[in-house]
Structures are given as structure tokens and as C-alpha cells.
Short mmCIF file of C-alpha atoms in Angstrom, two decimals:
data_model
loop_
_atom_site.label_atom_id
_atom_site.label_comp_id
_atom_site.label_asym_id
_atom_site.label_seq_id
_atom_site.Cartn_x
_atom_site.Cartn_y
_atom_site.Cartn_z
CA SER A 718 39.26 63.04 36.83
CA TYR A 719 42.11 63.03 39.38
CA GLU A 720 41.66 65.72 41.67
CA LEU A 721 44.16 67.28 43.95
CA THR A 722 42.89 69.39 47.30
CA GLN A 723 44.70 72.14 49.00
CA PRO A 724 43.21 74.29 51.79
CA PRO A 725 42.43 77.63 50.26
CA SER A 726 44.95 79.63 52.69
CA VAL A 727 47.29 79.05 55.36
CA SER A 728 48.77 81.99 57.81
CA VAL A 729 52.22 81.92 59.76
CA SER A 730 54.29 84.04 61.70
CA PRO A 731 57.59 85.20 60.66
CA GLY A 732 59.94 82.38 61.38
CA GLN A 733 57.81 79.89 62.24
CA THR A 734 56.69 76.72 59.98
CA ALA A 735 54.51 76.81 57.67
CA SER A 736 52.95 73.34 56.08
CA ILE A 737 50.71 73.54 53.15
CA THR A 738 49.06 70.39 52.59
CA CYS A 739 47.79 68.82 49.01
CA SER A 740 45.54 65.44 49.00
CA GLY A 741 44.36 62.82 46.53
CA ASP A 742 43.57 59.59 46.10
CA LYS A 743 46.66 57.41 46.29
CA LEU A 744 49.00 60.41 46.08
CA GLY A 745 51.57 58.47 47.35
CA ASP A 746 52.04 56.23 44.39
CA LYS A 747 52.82 59.27 42.32
CA TYR A 748 55.07 61.80 42.03
CA VAL A 749 54.27 65.68 43.43
CA CYS A 750 55.57 69.14 42.44
CA TRP A 751 55.43 71.80 44.17
CA TYR A 752 55.05 75.67 42.57
CA GLN A 753 55.54 78.99 44.23
CA GLN A 754 53.57 81.88 42.68
CA LYS A 755 53.90 85.55 43.84
CA SER A 756 51.61 88.30 42.62
CA GLY A 757 52.23 88.92 38.97
CA GLN A 758 54.45 86.61 38.31
CA SER A 759 55.07 83.46 36.43
CA PRO A 760 54.80 80.29 38.92
CA VAL A 761 58.45 78.87 39.95
CA LEU A 762 59.17 75.07 40.50
CA VAL A 763 60.21 74.89 44.27
CA ILE A 764 60.21 71.15 44.73
CA ASP A 765 60.25 68.38 42.56
CA GLN A 766 59.81 64.62 42.34
CA ASP A 767 57.81 64.80 46.20
CA THR A 768 61.46 65.82 47.98
CA LYS A 769 63.63 67.35 45.62
CA ARG A 770 64.77 71.12 45.45
CA PRO A 771 66.01 72.55 42.29
CA SER A 772 69.04 74.73 42.21
CA GLY A 773 68.41 78.00 43.74
CA ILE A 774 65.43 77.08 46.13
CA PRO A 775 66.23 77.87 49.92
CA GLU A 776 66.91 74.94 52.14
CA ARG A 777 64.05 76.09 54.31
CA PHE A 778 61.67 74.53 51.58
CA SER A 779 61.24 70.54 51.85
CA GLY A 780 58.34 68.12 50.83
CA SER A 781 56.85 65.14 51.90
CA ASN A 782 54.22 62.63 50.20
CA SER A 783 52.90 59.34 51.45
CA GLY A 784 49.35 57.78 51.51
CA ASN A 785 46.70 60.44 50.13
CA THR A 786 48.50 63.48 51.35
CA ALA A 787 51.66 65.42 50.01
CA THR A 788 53.13 68.16 51.91
CA LEU A 789 55.16 71.52 51.51
CA THR A 790 57.15 72.43 54.49
CA ILE A 791 58.77 75.86 54.77
CA SER A 792 60.86 76.32 58.00
CA GLY A 793 61.69 79.78 59.12
CA THR A 794 59.23 81.16 57.00
CA GLN A 795 60.36 84.79 55.80
CA ALA A 796 58.23 87.64 54.32
CA MET A 797 59.48 86.95 51.05
CA ASP A 798 57.47 83.82 51.31
CA GLU A 799 54.55 84.90 50.91
CA ALA A 800 52.58 83.81 47.56
CA ASP A 801 50.15 81.30 46.08
CA TYR A 802 51.60 77.42 46.43
CA TYR A 803 50.22 74.83 43.91
CA CYS A 804 50.81 71.25 43.96
CA GLN A 805 50.79 69.19 40.85
CA ALA A 806 51.03 65.47 39.91
CA TRP A 807 50.25 63.39 36.71
CA ASP A 808 47.19 61.32 36.21
CA SER A 809 47.07 58.20 34.15
CA SER A 810 46.55 59.79 30.99
CA SER A 811 49.61 61.77 31.11
CA SER A 812 47.47 64.93 32.03
CA ALA A 813 49.35 67.30 34.91
CA VAL A 814 46.60 67.93 37.41
CA PHE A 815 47.32 71.04 39.56
CA GLY A 816 45.54 72.11 43.10
CA GLY A 817 43.43 74.92 43.43
CA GLY A 818 46.25 76.55 45.15
CA THR A 819 47.14 77.64 48.88
CA GLN A 820 47.11 81.35 49.58
CA LEU A 821 50.14 81.82 52.08
CA THR A 822 50.08 84.92 54.28
CA VAL A 823 52.85 85.58 56.75
CA LEU A 824 51.78 88.01 59.08
CA GLU B 179 70.50 80.83 30.23
CA VAL B 180 67.71 78.68 29.54
CA GLN B 181 64.24 80.64 29.15
CA LEU B 182 60.94 80.58 27.63
CA VAL B 183 60.25 83.88 25.82
CA GLN B 184 56.37 84.17 25.23
CA SER B 185 54.97 86.90 22.71
CA GLY B 186 53.05 89.87 23.82
CA ALA B 187 49.65 90.82 25.21
CA GLU B 188 46.65 90.16 23.07
CA VAL B 189 43.66 92.15 22.78
CA LYS B 190 41.01 90.44 20.46
CA LYS B 191 37.06 90.37 19.42
CA PRO B 192 35.07 87.17 20.15
CA GLY B 193 35.23 85.18 16.92
CA GLU B 194 38.70 86.24 15.83
CA SER B 195 41.56 83.84 15.60
CA LEU B 196 44.73 84.06 17.36
CA LYS B 197 47.98 82.61 17.69
CA ILE B 198 50.49 82.94 20.26
CA SER B 199 54.03 81.87 20.58
CA CYS B 200 56.56 80.30 23.19
CA LYS B 201 60.21 80.52 21.87
CA GLY B 202 62.90 78.78 23.93
CA SER B 203 66.59 79.60 24.21
CA GLY B 204 69.89 78.12 25.82
CA TYR B 205 69.07 74.35 25.75
CA SER B 206 68.20 71.45 23.45
CA PHE B 207 64.56 72.43 22.33
CA THR B 208 63.34 69.26 20.38
CA SER B 209 64.37 67.56 23.58
CA TYR B 210 61.94 68.48 26.23
CA TRP B 211 58.01 68.50 26.33
CA ILE B 212 56.38 71.95 26.34
CA GLY B 213 53.57 72.52 28.63
CA TRP B 214 50.69 75.14 28.24
CA VAL B 215 48.78 76.44 31.60
CA ARG B 216 46.00 78.60 31.61
CA GLN B 217 45.11 81.14 34.73
CA MET B 218 42.23 82.78 34.25
CA PRO B 219 41.84 86.10 36.20
CA GLY B 220 42.35 85.45 40.14
CA LYS B 221 42.09 81.78 39.83
CA GLY B 222 44.39 79.01 39.57
CA LEU B 223 46.63 76.83 37.23
CA GLU B 224 44.79 74.80 34.72
CA TRP B 225 47.02 72.62 32.44
CA MET B 226 45.55 72.58 28.79
CA GLY B 227 48.38 70.23 27.12
CA MET B 228 51.86 69.57 26.19
CA ILE B 229 54.05 69.14 22.78
CA TYR B 230 57.12 67.66 21.99
CA PRO B 231 58.86 69.94 19.73
CA GLY B 232 61.30 67.07 18.37
CA ASP B 233 58.50 64.81 16.39
CA SER B 234 55.27 67.15 17.15
CA ASP B 235 53.67 64.77 19.36
CA THR B 236 50.40 66.22 21.25
CA ARG B 237 48.55 65.54 24.38
CA TYR B 238 45.48 67.41 25.19
CA SER B 239 44.15 67.85 28.64
CA PRO B 240 40.48 66.56 27.90
CA SER B 241 39.01 70.03 29.39
CA PHE B 242 41.01 71.62 26.12
CA GLN B 243 40.72 68.92 23.22
CA GLY B 244 39.00 70.60 20.59
CA GLN B 245 39.18 74.08 21.79
CA VAL B 246 42.83 75.14 21.13
CA THR B 247 45.66 73.68 18.65
CA MET B 248 49.23 73.34 19.91
CA SER B 249 52.27 73.19 17.15
CA ALA B 250 55.88 74.05 17.07
CA ASP B 251 58.36 74.85 14.60
CA LYS B 252 61.62 73.02 15.92
CA SER B 253 63.75 75.18 12.83
CA ILE B 254 63.29 78.26 14.89
CA TYR B 255 62.66 76.76 18.44
CA THR B 256 59.04 77.78 19.09
CA ALA B 257 55.85 76.31 20.28
CA TYR B 258 52.56 78.05 19.54
CA LEU B 259 48.84 77.68 20.91
CA GLN B 260 46.10 78.85 18.84
CA TRP B 261 42.63 79.41 18.97
CA SER B 262 40.38 79.64 15.92
CA SER B 263 37.44 81.34 17.31
CA LEU B 264 37.88 83.04 20.35
CA LYS B 265 35.55 83.16 23.08
CA ALA B 266 35.15 85.93 26.02
CA SER B 267 35.90 83.03 28.50
CA ASP B 268 39.49 82.69 26.73
CA THR B 269 40.38 85.83 28.76
CA ALA B 270 43.30 84.63 30.83
CA MET B 271 46.86 84.48 31.17
CA TYR B 272 48.73 81.81 29.04
CA TYR B 273 52.14 80.62 29.93
CA CYS B 274 54.49 77.98 28.56
CA ALA B 275 56.67 75.65 30.46
CA ARG B 276 59.68 73.25 29.98
CA LEU B 277 58.46 69.78 31.58
CA ASP B 278 61.74 68.11 33.13
CA VAL B 279 61.18 64.76 34.19
CA ASN B 280 58.26 65.36 36.22
CA GLY B 281 57.76 68.93 36.93
CA MET B 282 57.91 72.31 34.98
CA ASP B 283 61.33 73.81 35.73
CA VAL B 284 61.20 76.60 33.42
CA TRP B 285 58.29 79.14 32.90
CA GLY B 286 57.67 81.72 30.05
CA GLN B 287 56.66 85.13 31.40
CA GLY B 288 53.18 84.52 30.12
CA THR B 289 50.87 86.01 27.57
CA THR B 290 47.62 87.57 28.51
CA VAL B 291 44.83 87.17 25.96
CA THR B 292 41.42 89.12 26.66
CA VAL B 293 38.69 89.03 24.78
CA SER B 294 36.48 91.49 24.57
CA SER B 295 33.56 93.21 22.20
#
């Protein structure tokens, strides 16, 4: 089965750039989405189809995907961005696959 | 406003059956797949499968095939997730989400299921 690997945690200082990676075999051949989940809340789609920001998502969120790695980048990170982030792709049998999640700490 | 509203929290005993719901509004319910996602306490998101309310076409994740049943009643814009015999390991938060092109763009508020003797 297809697997996506994320670092368990990433720390960033306020105002700095946070990068969260997601690795999978030939991931660049697939579309990747990213979700933000704040404590006690439902996930929110922040990046769709590798690079697209849904309506209402701040411009500081961006995405890229190439080779075996997709990256979510948060520029000028704010305290409100502290959350768990999950990457997601589709495998060859039309099942969604989620990464294990990355806890972003802003300190 | 596009939204998915899920049924309330459930507390059940092992071996009992359960059906939880997800009601869509503000969009054409029959034109989008609805996915179900499990999140066990303190853990990550797990894909369970999806259903297309327009014709009830259903695709299960291999991990959940045979463990749950997904259904939909398009006349009342509602999707369902059900268990015939709950186990303690089914204790989790369950989310429904609308699938748009590639991502899940609208999520329900989640339904907490607790299975304990």
C-alpha cells in the first residue's frame, strides 16, 4: 500500500518560514493536498492540487511537489498557524492516503 | 453556505450496532463524493472510504472493507456510516468530508463514538 511520510514535529519562530515535508514514492506524479487541524477542530483544506489555495486561505500558505517530496511552506508564520498538518494523496486504487501528520509549534 | 452537519456523540457497548449520519446543505448533494475519515484518540487521520450519493457507488479502503457499511439517502441529503457489531477499538472521532476534484474541501464537525463496557 502507498505510504506518505511526514516529520512528527516542526518548530518555527513567529515571523519566520516553516516548511513541512511529505515524502512518498514518485509523489510528484500525484496531486497532493494539505490540511490544517487545530486542537479540537475539524481539518481544513489549506492547499489543493499541490499549489492551489482555497478561498479564504491566507497567501502565506503555499505548496510545491516534485520528485518524491511535497512541501507545505508557511511564510511569516503566526501564532494562529500552530496546528497539526496532514498531507494527502490518492493511491492507484482510488483510496485517499494521509501522511502521519506534523505538529507545528510556533515559539 | 455549504456545510456538512453530523449526528451527535454516541456511547455504546461492545457488540452493539450504530449508524451515524452526515447531512449536506448548500450544494448539489448528489454531485459530490462524500468521504469518511477516522481519527482515533491522539492519532492521525485515516481514510475509510467514500460514497457517491447520486448512485450510491461506494469505495472502501481495504483496511475498513467488511468492518463498516456506507450508505446514502439522496432524498434527504444524508450519508451514513454504520457498524453491525462495535468493538472497543472503534472508539474514535469520525468525520465526513466533501470531495472536490482532488481534496476534501468541506468537513463535518465530527461525531465522537465511544465503545465501552
